[in-house]
Amino acid sequence: MSDLLKLDNVTVRYPGKRGQSDLVALDNVSLTIRAGETLGLVGESGSGKTTLSQVALQLLGFDKKVTTS
């Protein structure tokens, strides 16, 4: 089956405020979704579900630091 979505080692950091260190929202997340598969994202508030979705849809703003390997 072909890959519909593939993320490799994605890290997202939100800039810290006033000398604070960056907040790491996603740390080396890898994900592959193939044709015919279904994915559900479940987690506590603040666990990165929305951030992961925004990365997958390329909606995350440029003021964030998104890196991949």
mmCIF file of C-alpha atoms in Angstrom:
data_model
loop_
_atom_site.group_PDB
_atom_site.id
_atom_site.type_symbol
_atom_site.label_atom_id
_atom_site.label_comp_id
_atom_site.label_asym_id
_atom_site.label_seq_id
_atom_site.Cartn_x
_atom_site.Cartn_y
_atom_site.Cartn_z
ATOM 1 C CA MET A 1 0.000 0.000 0.000
ATOM 2 C CA SER A 2 1.160 3.536 -0.669
ATOM 3 C CA ASP A 3 1.896 6.079 2.056
ATOM 4 C CA LEU A 4 -0.715 8.845 2.314
ATOM 5 C CA LEU A 5 1.177 10.719 5.038
ATOM 6 C CA LYS A 6 4.685 10.252 6.345
ATOM 7 C CA LEU A 7 6.360 12.319 9.061
ATOM 8 C CA ASP A 8 9.951 11.525 10.038
ATOM 9 C CA ASN A 9 11.478 12.721 13.306
ATOM 10 C CA VAL A 10 9.413 15.919 13.530
ATOM 11 C CA THR A 11 10.248 18.296 16.363
ATOM 12 C CA VAL A 12 8.267 21.468 17.089
ATOM 13 C CA ARG A 13 9.446 24.134 19.511
ATOM 14 C CA TYR A 14 7.514 27.224 20.557
ATOM 15 C CA PRO A 15 9.819 30.148 21.393
ATOM 16 C CA GLY A 16 10.231 30.819 25.101
ATOM 17 C CA LYS A 17 9.258 34.175 26.525
ATOM 18 C CA ARG A 18 11.670 36.615 28.161
ATOM 19 C CA GLY A 19 14.687 34.387 28.563
ATOM 20 C CA GLN A 20 12.770 31.172 29.181
ATOM 21 C CA SER A 21 13.756 28.080 27.242
ATOM 22 C CA ASP A 22 11.704 26.951 24.241
ATOM 23 C CA LEU A 23 8.660 24.744 24.858
ATOM 24 C CA VAL A 24 9.039 21.440 23.011
ATOM 25 C CA ALA A 25 5.563 20.484 21.751
ATOM 26 C CA LEU A 26 6.661 17.491 19.637
ATOM 27 C CA ASP A 27 9.971 15.682 20.030
ATOM 28 C CA ASN A 28 11.178 13.389 17.223
ATOM 29 C CA VAL A 29 7.701 12.156 16.243
ATOM 30 C CA SER A 30 7.504 9.741 13.309
ATOM 31 C CA LEU A 31 4.246 8.606 11.738
ATOM 32 C CA THR A 32 3.191 6.786 8.582
ATOM 33 C CA ILE A 33 -0.421 6.456 7.430
ATOM 34 C CA ARG A 34 -1.085 4.152 4.493
ATOM 35 C CA ALA A 35 -4.076 3.890 2.181
ATOM 36 C CA GLY A 36 -6.958 2.111 3.919
ATOM 37 C CA GLU A 37 -5.718 2.840 7.457
ATOM 38 C CA THR A 38 -7.588 4.872 10.054
ATOM 39 C CA LEU A 39 -5.879 7.006 12.691
ATOM 40 C CA GLY A 40 -7.234 8.415 15.936
ATOM 41 C CA LEU A 41 -5.332 10.879 18.128
ATOM 42 C CA VAL A 42 -6.091 10.626 21.829
ATOM 43 C CA GLY A 43 -4.322 12.360 24.687
ATOM 44 C CA GLU A 44 -4.508 14.830 27.514
ATOM 45 C CA SER A 45 -4.841 18.550 27.005
ATOM 46 C CA GLY A 46 -1.504 19.964 25.903
ATOM 47 C CA SER A 47 -0.088 16.651 24.693
ATOM 48 C CA GLY A 48 0.490 17.819 21.088
ATOM 49 C CA LYS A 49 -2.546 16.499 19.188
ATOM 50 C CA THR A 50 -3.381 19.823 17.555
ATOM 51 C CA THR A 51 0.272 20.624 16.868
ATOM 52 C CA LEU A 52 0.744 17.249 15.155
ATOM 53 C CA SER A 53 -2.379 17.850 13.054
ATOM 54 C CA GLN A 54 -1.165 21.322 12.062
ATOM 55 C CA VAL A 55 2.226 19.934 11.019
ATOM 56 C CA ALA A 56 0.562 17.203 8.949
ATOM 57 C CA LEU A 57 -1.625 19.785 7.190
ATOM 58 C CA GLN A 58 1.243 22.292 6.903
ATOM 59 C CA LEU A 59 -0.754 24.881 8.838
ATOM 60 C CA LEU A 60 1.765 25.642 11.579
ATOM 61 C CA GLY A 61 2.863 29.275 11.493
ATOM 62 C CA PHE A 62 6.406 30.311 10.688
ATOM 63 C CA ASP A 63 6.939 31.743 14.174
ATOM 64 C CA LYS A 64 7.338 28.155 15.412
ATOM 65 C CA LYS A 65 10.431 26.033 14.925
ATOM 66 C CA VAL A 66 9.648 22.848 12.982
ATOM 67 C CA THR A 67 12.523 20.519 12.175
ATOM 68 C CA THR A 68 12.713 17.126 10.517
ATOM 69 C CA SER A 69 15.554 14.796 9.703
#
